[in-house]
Short mmCIF file of C-alpha atoms and ligand atoms in Angstrom, two decimals:
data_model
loop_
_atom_site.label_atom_id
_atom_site.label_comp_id
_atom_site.label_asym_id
_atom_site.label_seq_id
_atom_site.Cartn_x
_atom_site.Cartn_y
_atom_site.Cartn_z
CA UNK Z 15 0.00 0.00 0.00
CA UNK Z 16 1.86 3.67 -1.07
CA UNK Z 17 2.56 6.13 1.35
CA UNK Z 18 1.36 9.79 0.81
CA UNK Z 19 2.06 12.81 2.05
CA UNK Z 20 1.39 14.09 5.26
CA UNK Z 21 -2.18 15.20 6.24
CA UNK Z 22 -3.75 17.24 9.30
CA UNK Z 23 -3.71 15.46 12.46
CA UNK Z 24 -6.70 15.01 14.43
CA UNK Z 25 -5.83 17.51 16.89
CA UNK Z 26 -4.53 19.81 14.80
CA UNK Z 27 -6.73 22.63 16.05
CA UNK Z 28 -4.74 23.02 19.74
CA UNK Z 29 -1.02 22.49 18.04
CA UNK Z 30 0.69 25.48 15.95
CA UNK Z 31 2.74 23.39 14.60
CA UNK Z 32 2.40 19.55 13.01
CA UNK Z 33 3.89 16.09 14.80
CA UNK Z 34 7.87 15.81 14.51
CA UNK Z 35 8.94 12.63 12.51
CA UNK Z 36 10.94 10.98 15.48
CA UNK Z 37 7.14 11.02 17.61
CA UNK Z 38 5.44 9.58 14.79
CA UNK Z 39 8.01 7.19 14.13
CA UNK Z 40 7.94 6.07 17.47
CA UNK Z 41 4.24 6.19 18.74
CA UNK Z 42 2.24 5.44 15.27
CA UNK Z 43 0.68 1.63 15.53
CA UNK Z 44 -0.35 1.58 12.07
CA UNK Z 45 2.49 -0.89 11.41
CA UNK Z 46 0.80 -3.41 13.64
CA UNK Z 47 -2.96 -2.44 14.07
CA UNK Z 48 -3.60 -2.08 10.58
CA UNK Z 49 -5.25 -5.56 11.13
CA UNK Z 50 -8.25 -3.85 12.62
CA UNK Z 51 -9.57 -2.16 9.81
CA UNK Z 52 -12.35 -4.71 9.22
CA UNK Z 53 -14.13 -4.58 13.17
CA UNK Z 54 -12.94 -0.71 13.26
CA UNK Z 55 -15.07 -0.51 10.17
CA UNK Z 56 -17.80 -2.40 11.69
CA UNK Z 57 -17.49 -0.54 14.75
CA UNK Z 58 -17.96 2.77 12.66
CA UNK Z 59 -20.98 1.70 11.07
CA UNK Z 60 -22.73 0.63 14.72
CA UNK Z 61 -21.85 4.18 16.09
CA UNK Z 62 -22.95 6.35 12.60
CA UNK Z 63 -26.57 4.19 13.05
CA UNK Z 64 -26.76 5.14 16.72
CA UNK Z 65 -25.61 8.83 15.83
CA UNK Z 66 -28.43 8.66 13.62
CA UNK Z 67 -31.02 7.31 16.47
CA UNK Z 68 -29.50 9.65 18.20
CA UNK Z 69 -30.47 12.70 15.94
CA UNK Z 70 -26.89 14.01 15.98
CA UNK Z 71 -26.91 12.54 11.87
CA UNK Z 72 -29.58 13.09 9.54
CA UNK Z 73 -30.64 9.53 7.75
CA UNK Z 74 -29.54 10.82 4.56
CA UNK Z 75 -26.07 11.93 6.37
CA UNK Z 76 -25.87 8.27 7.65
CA UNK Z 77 -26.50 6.68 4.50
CA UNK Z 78 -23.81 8.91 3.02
CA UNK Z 79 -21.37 8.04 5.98
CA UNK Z 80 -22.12 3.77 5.79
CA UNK Z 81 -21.83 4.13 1.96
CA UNK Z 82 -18.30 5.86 2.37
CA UNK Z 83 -17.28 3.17 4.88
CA UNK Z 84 -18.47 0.25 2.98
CA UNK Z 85 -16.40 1.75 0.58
CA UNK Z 86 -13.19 2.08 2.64
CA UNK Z 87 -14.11 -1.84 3.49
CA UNK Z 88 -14.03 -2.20 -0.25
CA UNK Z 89 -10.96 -0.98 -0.71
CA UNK Z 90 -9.16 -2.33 2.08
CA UNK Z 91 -10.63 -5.90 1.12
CA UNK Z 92 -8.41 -5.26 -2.51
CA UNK Z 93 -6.15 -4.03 -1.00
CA UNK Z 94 -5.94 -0.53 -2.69
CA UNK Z 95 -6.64 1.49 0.04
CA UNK Z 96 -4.01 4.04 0.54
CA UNK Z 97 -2.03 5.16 3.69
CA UNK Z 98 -0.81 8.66 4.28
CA UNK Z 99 1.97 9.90 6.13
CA UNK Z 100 -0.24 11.16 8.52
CA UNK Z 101 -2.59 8.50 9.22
CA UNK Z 102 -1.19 7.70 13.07
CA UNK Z 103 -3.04 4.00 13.87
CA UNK Z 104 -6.12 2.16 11.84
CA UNK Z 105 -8.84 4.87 13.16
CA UNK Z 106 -7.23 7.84 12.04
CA UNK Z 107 -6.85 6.14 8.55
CA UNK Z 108 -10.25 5.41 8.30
CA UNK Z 109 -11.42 8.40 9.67
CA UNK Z 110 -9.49 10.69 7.14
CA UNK Z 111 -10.41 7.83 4.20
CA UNK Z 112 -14.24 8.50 5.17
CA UNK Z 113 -13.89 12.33 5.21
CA UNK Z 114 -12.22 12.34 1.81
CA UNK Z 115 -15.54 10.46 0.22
CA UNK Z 116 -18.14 11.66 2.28
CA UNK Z 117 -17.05 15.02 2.97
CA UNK Z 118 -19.06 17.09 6.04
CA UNK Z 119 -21.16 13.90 6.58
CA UNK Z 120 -17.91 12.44 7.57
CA UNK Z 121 -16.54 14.86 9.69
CA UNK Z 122 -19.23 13.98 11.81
CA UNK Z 123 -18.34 10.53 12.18
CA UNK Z 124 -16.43 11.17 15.35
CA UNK Z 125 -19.28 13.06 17.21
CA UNK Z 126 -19.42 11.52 20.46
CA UNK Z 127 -16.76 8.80 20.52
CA UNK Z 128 -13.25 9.03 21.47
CA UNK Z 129 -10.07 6.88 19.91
CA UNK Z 130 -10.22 5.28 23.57
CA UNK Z 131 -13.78 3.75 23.52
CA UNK Z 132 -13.01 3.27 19.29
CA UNK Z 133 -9.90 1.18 20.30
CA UNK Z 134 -11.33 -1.08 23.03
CA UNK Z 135 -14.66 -1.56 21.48
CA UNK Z 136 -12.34 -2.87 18.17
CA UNK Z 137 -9.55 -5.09 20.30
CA UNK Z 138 -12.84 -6.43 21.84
CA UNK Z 139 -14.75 -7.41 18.29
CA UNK Z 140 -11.37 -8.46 17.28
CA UNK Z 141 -10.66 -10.53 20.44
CA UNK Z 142 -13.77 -12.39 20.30
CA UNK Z 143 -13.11 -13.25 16.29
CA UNK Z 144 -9.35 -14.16 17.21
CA UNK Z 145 -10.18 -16.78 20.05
CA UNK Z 146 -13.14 -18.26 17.78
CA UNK Z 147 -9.97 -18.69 15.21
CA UNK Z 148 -8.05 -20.41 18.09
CA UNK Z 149 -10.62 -22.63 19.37
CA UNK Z 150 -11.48 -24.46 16.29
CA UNK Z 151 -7.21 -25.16 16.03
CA UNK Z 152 -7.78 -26.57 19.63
CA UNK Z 153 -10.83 -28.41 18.65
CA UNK Z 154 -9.15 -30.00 15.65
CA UNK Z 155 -5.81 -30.92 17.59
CA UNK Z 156 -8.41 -33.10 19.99
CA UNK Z 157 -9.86 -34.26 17.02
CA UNK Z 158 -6.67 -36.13 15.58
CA UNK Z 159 -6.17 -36.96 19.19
CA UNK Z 160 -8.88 -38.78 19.71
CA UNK Z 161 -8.75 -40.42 16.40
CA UNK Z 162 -5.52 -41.70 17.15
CA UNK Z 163 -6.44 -43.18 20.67
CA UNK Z 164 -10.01 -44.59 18.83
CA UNK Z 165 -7.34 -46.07 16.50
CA UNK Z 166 -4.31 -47.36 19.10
CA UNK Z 167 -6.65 -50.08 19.95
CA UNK Z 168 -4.41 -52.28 22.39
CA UNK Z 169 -1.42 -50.15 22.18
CA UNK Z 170 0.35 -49.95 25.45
CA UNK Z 171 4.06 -48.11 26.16
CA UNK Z 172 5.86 -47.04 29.43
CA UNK Z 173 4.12 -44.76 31.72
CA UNK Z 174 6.52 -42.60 33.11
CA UNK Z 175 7.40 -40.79 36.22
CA UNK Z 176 10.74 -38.46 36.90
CA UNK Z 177 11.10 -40.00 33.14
CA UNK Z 178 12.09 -43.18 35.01
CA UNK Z 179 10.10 -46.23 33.24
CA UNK Z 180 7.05 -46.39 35.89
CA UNK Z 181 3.69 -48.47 35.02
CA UNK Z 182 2.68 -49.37 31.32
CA UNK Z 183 -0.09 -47.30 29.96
CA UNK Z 184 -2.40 -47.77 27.25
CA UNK Z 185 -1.48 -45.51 24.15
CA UNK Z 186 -4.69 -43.91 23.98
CA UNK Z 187 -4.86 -43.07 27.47
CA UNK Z 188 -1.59 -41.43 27.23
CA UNK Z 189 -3.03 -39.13 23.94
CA UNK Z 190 -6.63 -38.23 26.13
CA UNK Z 191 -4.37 -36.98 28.64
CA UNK Z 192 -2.73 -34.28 25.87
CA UNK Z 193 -6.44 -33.86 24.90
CA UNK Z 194 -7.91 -33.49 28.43
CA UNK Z 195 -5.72 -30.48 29.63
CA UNK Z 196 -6.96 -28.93 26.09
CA UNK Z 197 -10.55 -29.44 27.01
CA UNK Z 198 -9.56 -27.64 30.17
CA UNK Z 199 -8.04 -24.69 27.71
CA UNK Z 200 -11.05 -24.46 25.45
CA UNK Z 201 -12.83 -24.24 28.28
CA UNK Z 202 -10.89 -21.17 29.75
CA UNK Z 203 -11.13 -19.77 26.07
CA UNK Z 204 -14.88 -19.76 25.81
CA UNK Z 205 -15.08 -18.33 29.31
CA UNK Z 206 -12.80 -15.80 28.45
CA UNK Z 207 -14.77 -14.79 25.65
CA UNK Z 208 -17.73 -14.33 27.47
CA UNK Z 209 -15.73 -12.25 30.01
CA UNK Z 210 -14.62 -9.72 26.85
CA UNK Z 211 -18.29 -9.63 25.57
CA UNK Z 212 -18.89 -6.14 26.40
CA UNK Z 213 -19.13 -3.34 24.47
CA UNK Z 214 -17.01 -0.07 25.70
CA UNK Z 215 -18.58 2.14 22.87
CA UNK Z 216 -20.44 5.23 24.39
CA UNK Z 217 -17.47 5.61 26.88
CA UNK Z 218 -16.45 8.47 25.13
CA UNK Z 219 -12.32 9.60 25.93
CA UNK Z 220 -13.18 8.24 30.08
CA UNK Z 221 -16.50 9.99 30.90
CA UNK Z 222 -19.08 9.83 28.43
CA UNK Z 223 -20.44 12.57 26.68
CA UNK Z 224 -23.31 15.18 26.73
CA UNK Z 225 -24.74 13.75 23.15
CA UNK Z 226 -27.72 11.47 23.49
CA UNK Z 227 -26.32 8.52 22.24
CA UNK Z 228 -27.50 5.10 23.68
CA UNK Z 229 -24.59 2.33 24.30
CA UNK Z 230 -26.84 -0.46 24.90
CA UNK Z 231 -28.57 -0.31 21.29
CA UNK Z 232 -24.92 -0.36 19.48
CA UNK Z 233 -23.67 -3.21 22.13
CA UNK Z 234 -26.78 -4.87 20.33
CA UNK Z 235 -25.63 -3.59 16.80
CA UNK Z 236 -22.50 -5.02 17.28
CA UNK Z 237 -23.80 -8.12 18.56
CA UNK Z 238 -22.00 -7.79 22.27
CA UNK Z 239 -23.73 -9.43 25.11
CA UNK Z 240 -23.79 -6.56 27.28
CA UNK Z 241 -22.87 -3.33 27.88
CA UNK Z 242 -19.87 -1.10 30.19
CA UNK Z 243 -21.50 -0.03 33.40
CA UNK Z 244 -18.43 2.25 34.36
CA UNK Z 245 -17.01 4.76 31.13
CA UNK Z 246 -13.68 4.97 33.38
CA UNK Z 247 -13.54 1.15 33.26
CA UNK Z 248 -14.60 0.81 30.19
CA UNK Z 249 -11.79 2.48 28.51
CA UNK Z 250 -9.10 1.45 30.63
CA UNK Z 251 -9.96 -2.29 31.16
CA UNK Z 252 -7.76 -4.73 29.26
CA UNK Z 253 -8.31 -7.41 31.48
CA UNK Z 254 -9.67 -9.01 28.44
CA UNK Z 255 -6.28 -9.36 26.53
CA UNK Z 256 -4.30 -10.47 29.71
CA UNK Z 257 -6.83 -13.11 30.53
CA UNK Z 258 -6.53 -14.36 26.54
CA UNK Z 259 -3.02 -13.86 27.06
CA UNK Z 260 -3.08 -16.35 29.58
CA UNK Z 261 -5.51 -18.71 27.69
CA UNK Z 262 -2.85 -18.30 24.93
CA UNK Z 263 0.28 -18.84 27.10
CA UNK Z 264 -1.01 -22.34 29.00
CA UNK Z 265 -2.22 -23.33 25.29
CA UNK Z 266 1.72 -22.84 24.47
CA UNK Z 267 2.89 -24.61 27.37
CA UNK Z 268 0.67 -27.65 26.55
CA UNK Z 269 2.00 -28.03 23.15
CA UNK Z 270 5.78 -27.53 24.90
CA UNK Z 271 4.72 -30.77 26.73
CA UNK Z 272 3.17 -32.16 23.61
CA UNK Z 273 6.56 -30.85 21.62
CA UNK Z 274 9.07 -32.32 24.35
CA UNK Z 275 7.17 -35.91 24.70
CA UNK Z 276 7.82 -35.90 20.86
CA UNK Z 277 11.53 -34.99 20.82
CA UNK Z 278 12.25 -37.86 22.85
CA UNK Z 279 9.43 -40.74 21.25
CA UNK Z 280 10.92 -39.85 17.66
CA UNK Z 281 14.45 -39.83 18.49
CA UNK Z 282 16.89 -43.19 18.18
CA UNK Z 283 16.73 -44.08 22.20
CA UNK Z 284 12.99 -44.21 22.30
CA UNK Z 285 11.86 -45.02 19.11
CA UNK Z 286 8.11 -44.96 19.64
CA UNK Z 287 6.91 -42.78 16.44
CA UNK Z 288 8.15 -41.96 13.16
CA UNK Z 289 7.20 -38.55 11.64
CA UNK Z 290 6.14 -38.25 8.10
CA UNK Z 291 8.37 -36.71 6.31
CA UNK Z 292 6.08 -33.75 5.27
CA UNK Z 293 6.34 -33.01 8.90
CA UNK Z 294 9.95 -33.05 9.67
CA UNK Z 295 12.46 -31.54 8.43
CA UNK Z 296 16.30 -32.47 7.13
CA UNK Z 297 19.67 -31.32 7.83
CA UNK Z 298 21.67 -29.38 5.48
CA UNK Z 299 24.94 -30.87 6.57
CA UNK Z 300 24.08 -34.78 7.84
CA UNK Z 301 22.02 -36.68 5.66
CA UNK Z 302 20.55 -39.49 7.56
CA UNK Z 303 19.10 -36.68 10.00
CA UNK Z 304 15.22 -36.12 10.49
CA UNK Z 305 14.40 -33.83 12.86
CA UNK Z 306 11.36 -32.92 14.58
CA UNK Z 307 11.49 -29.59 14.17
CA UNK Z 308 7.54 -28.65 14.87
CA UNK Z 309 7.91 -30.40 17.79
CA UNK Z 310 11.08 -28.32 19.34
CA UNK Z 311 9.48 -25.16 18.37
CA UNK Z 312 6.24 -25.35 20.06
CA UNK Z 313 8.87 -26.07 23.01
CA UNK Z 314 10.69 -22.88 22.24
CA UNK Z 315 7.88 -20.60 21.11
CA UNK Z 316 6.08 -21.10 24.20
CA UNK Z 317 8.40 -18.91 25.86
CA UNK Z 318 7.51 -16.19 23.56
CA UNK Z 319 3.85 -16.46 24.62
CA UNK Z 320 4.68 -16.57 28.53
CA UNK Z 321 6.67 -13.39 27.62
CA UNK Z 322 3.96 -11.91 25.66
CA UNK Z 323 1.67 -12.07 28.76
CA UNK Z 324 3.78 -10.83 31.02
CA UNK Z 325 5.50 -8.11 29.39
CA UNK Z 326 1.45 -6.86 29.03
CA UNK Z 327 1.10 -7.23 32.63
CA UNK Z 328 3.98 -5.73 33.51
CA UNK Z 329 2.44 -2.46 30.97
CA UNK Z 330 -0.85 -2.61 32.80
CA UNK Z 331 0.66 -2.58 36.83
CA UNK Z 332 0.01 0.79 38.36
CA UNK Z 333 -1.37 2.67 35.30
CA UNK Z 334 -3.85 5.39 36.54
CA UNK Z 335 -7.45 5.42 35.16
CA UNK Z 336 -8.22 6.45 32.63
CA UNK Z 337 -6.54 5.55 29.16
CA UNK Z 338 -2.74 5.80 28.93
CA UNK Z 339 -1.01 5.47 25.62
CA UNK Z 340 0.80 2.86 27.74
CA UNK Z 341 -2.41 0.75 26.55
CA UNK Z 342 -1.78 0.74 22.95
CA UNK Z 343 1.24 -1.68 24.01
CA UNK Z 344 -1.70 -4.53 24.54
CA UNK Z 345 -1.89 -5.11 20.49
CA UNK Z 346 1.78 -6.59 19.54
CA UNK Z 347 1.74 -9.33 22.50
CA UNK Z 348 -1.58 -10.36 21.77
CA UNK Z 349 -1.78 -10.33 17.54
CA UNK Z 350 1.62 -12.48 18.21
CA UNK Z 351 0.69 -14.84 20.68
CA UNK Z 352 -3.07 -15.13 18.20
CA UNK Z 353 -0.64 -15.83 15.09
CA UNK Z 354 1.59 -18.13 16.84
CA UNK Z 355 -1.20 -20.40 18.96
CA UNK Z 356 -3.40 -20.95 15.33
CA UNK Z 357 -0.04 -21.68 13.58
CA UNK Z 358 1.25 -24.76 16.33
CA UNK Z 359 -2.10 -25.50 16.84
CA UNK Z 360 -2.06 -26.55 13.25
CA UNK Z 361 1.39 -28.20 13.41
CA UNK Z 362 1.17 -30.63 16.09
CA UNK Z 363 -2.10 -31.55 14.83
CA UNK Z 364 -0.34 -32.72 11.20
CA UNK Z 365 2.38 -33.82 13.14
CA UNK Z 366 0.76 -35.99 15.41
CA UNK Z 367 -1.52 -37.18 12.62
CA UNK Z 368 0.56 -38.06 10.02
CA UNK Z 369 3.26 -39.86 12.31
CA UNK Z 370 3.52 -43.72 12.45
CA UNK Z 371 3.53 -45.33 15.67
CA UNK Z 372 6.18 -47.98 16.64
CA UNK Z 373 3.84 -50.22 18.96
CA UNK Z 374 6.34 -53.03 18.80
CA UNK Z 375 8.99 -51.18 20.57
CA UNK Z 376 6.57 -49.25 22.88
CA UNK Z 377 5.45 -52.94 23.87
CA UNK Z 378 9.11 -54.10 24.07
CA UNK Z 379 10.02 -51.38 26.59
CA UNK Z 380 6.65 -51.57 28.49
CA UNK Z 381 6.86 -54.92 28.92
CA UNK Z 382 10.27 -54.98 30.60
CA UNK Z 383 10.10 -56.80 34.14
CA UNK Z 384 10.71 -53.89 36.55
CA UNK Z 385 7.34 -52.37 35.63
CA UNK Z 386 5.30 -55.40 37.61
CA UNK Z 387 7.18 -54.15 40.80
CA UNK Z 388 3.64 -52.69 41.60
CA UNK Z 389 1.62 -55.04 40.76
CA UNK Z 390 3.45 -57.71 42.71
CA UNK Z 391 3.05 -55.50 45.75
CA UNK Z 392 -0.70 -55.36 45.16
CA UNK Z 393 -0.96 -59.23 44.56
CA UNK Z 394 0.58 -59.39 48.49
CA UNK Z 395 -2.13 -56.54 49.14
CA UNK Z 396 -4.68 -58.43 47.81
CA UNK Z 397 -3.65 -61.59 49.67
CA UNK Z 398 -3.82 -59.37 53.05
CA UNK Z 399 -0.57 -58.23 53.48
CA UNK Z 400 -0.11 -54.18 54.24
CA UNK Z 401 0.68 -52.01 51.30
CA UNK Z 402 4.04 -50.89 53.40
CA UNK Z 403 5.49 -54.46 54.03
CA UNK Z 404 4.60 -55.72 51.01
CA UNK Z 405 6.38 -52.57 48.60
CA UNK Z 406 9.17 -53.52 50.89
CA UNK Z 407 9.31 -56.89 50.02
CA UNK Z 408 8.93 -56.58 46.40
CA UNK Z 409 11.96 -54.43 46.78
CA UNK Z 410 13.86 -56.47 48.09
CA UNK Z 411 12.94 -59.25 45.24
CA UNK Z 412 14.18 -55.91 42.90
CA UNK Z 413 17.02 -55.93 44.60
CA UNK Z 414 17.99 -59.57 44.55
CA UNK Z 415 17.01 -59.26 40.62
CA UNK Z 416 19.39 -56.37 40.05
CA UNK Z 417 22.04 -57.55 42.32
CA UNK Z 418 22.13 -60.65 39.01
CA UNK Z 419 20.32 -63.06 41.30
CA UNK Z 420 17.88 -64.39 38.99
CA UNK Z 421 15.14 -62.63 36.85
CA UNK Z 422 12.48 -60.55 38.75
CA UNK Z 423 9.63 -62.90 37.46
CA UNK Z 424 11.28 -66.29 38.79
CA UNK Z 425 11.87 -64.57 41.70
CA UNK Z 426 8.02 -63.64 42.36
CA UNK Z 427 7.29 -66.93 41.12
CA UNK Z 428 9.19 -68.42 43.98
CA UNK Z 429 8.40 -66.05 46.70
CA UNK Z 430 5.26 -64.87 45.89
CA UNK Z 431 3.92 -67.08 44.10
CA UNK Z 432 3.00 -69.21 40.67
CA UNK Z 433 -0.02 -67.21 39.74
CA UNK Z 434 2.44 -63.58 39.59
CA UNK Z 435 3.63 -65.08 36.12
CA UNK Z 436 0.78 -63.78 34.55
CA UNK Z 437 1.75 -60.16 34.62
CA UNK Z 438 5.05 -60.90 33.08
CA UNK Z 439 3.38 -61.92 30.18
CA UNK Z 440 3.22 -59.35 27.31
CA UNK Z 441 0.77 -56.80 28.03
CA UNK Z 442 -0.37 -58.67 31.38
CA UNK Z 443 0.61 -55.66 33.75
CA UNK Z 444 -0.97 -52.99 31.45
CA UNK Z 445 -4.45 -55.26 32.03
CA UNK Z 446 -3.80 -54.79 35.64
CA UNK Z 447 -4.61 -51.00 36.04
CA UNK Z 448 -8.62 -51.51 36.06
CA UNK Z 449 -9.73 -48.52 38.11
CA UNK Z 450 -12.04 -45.64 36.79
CA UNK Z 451 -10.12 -43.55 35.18
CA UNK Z 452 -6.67 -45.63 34.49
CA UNK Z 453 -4.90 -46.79 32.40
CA UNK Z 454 -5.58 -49.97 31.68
CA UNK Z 455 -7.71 -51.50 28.45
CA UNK Z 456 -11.12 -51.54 30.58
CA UNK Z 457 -10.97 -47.61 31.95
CA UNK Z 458 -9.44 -46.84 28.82
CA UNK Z 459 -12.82 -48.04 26.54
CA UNK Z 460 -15.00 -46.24 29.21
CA UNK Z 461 -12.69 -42.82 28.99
CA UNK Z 462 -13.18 -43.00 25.21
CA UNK Z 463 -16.88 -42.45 25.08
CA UNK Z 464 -16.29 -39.72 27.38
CA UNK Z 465 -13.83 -37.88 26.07
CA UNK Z 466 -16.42 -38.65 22.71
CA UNK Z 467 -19.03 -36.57 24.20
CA UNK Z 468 -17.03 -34.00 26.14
CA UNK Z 469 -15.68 -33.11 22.73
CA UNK Z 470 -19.29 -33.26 20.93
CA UNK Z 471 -19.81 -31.08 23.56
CA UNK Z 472 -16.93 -28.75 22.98
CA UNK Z 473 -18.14 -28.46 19.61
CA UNK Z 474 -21.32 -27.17 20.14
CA UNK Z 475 -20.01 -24.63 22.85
CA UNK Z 476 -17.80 -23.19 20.20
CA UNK Z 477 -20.67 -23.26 17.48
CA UNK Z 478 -22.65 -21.21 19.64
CA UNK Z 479 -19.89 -18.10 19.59
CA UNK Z 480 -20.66 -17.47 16.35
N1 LIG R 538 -3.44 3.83 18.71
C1 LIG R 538 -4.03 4.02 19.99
C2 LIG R 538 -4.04 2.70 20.78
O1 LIG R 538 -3.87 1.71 20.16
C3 LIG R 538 -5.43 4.49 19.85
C4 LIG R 538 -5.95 5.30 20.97
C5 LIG R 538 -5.24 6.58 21.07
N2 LIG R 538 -5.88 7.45 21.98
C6 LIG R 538 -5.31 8.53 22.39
N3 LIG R 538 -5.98 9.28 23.20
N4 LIG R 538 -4.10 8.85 22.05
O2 LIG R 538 -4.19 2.66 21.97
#
């Protein structure tokens, strides 16, 4: 989009002389909240209609005022619309685009609002599209989750704990647990969004404003649930963008856990999952390498999205009511952390299901003998012997076993008894974990159908954002 020269600034009434380069090279956001042209537009529109209610616009001066803004949505959408020197963030553009075309009618565009009330009611509209955006990458992550468990059948691997070989799991309870904690973030998501349903228009600069203009009937225009109470709130509040921030930033560190777990299953030592090769990516030096590269940077970028939401907290602490320019710091952290989430969101989920899974060698290395150490202790618990004596005497039986006494299952055999040879069998511990809720084959069958509707669930919830 060209450059033009400078125009008037929006204040230029007060100021003899115009803005110096250095301050409008270093407090313009055009460069970033450009990206709000379409819900600044739409904010426009709700605010000329209620001018209009309002009296403050004749109908044929509103007509002439939507036209010139459908217009400026016309040319933003082709991406002809032109930026002057002087246009200082997305409002002012449009404001001076509108005036151009609609002349007078336009100049009165601005009767009774304030940039402060324009810019929250916009990050809100925005906010609420942006999360929509992020939800559905959430919901379709769970989605190839879940397919993946429905299709690991009787898949079982190494539980883990300290990343010390613990209790064998069943390979789709191990992929419900990824998409549990992001039932839990869709969850905070959604109720974030209802949080940051409320329109600030009507606020005015931080006190409202002696035109007749009525906030609830352009919440309603602009299809917000409710309306500010408080004009000082209103236009200082960005609770909203810390709280998605947040949403964002546990999002990130979820797919850090996701990324890290697939580090280690893809590389050489574990060997539980290949990665397709559309999903991985080469080395330009050593030629045998495939690296999981998706995987490593949702691990990294994750501390980009913790800094995001902190470096916005840090910006809000202590500011005094009302708006601050401070504020239009909120916009960077949270377009980057919207970008980044969508874009992982998408990557792990073509990662995870496009990859092959090695179920021989996850069986191999759950089935190794050390992982029945429980089990033996609650076949003594079974057979009335206190939890406390009897972990301490399938120790020792460890011990004996790594000391190169015999094998740990001839050992229970003898001490214990014949029937502990069953859970040395392949897969016979993993069968063992039977409570609601484990890990085991039975739970695991039950926690499918519930995960199943959760997510139907989930779906709906996000349908009904709109
Ligand atoms: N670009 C500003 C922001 O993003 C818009 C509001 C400016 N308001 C003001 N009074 N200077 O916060």
């Amino acid at each position: 989009m060209a450059e033009e020269k400078s125009s008037e600034s929006l204040w230029h009434g007060r100021f003899a002389g115009g803005p110096a380069e250095a301050l409008m090279a270093y407090t313009a956001s055009l460069p970033f909240d450009r990206r709000l042209w379409e819900v600044d537009i739409r904010g426009s529109k709700a605010h000329v209609r209620g001018l209009g209610r309002a009296g403050v616009l004749s109908t044929a001066e509103v007509e002439v005022v939507l036209d010139a803004l459908d217009k400026v949505h016309g040319e933003f959408a082709s991406g002809t619309f032109e930026f002057h020197e002087g246009d200082e963030d997305i409002h002012t553009a449009v404001e001076r685009r509108v005036t151009e075309i609609a002349g007078d009618a336009g100049a009165r565009l601005h009767t009774a609002r304030s940039r402060n009330d324009q810019v929250a009611t916009d990050l809100r509209l925005w906010t609420k599209g942006a999360i929509t955006e992020v939800a559905s990458g959430v919901i379709n992550l769970q989605r190839v989750l879940l397919d993946r468990a429905r299709q690991a059948g009787d898949a079982y691997l190494p539980g883990y704990t300290h990343l010390q070989r613990a209790q064998p799991v069943m390979l789709a309870h191990h992929l419900l647990a990824h998409a549990w904690s992001l039932h839990r973030d869709l969850d905070r998501l959604v109720d974030a969004y209802h949080r940051l349903d409320v329109s600030p228009l009507g606020a005015g600069a931080l006190a409202g404003t002696s035109i007749a203009i009525d906030p609830v009937t352009t919440a309603e225009d602009l299809g917000f649930a409710s309306t500010f109470a408080n004009s000082l709130d209103a236009v200082s509040d960005r609770d909203f963008v810390a709280e998605t921030l947040f949403a964002l930033s546990l999002i990130g560190i979820h797919l850090s856990r996701i990324g890290e777990e697939w580090v280690l299953w893809t590389s050489e030592e574990f060997g539980f999952a290949r990665l397709d090769d559309a999903y991985a990516t080469g080395s330009s030096m050593l030629p045998q390498k495939k690296n999981a590269d998706i995987a490593e940077l949702a691990r990294g970028k994750s501390g980009r999205l913790i800094g995001n939401l902190t470096g916005l907290l840090a910006t809000l602490k202590a500011l005094p009511l009302a708006y601050n320019r401070d504020l239009q710091e909120d916009k960077e952290p949270l377009f980057d952390s919207v970008e980044q989430t969508v874009l992982a969101l998408a990557a792990i989920a073509g990662m995870i299901g496009t990859a092959e899974f090695d179920t021989e060698r996850m069986a191999a290395c759950a089935d190794a003998e050390l992982l029945v150490a429980t089990d033996l202790a609650e076949h003594l618990v079974r057979n009335g012997v206190p939890f406390r004596q009897a972990h301490a005497q399938v120790g020792q039986l460890v011990r004996r076993h790594l000391s190169g006494e015999a094998n740990l299952r001839d050992l229970a055999v003898a001490e214990i008894g014949s029937d502990c040879a069953a859970y040395f069998e392949s897969g016979g511990a993993t069968k063992m974990r039977t409570s609601p809720g484990g890990a085991g084959p039975s739970p695991v069958v039950v926690q499918i159908d519930a995960f199943a509707a959760a997510f139907a669930e989930s779906v709906t919830r996000l349908d009904g954002l709109g």
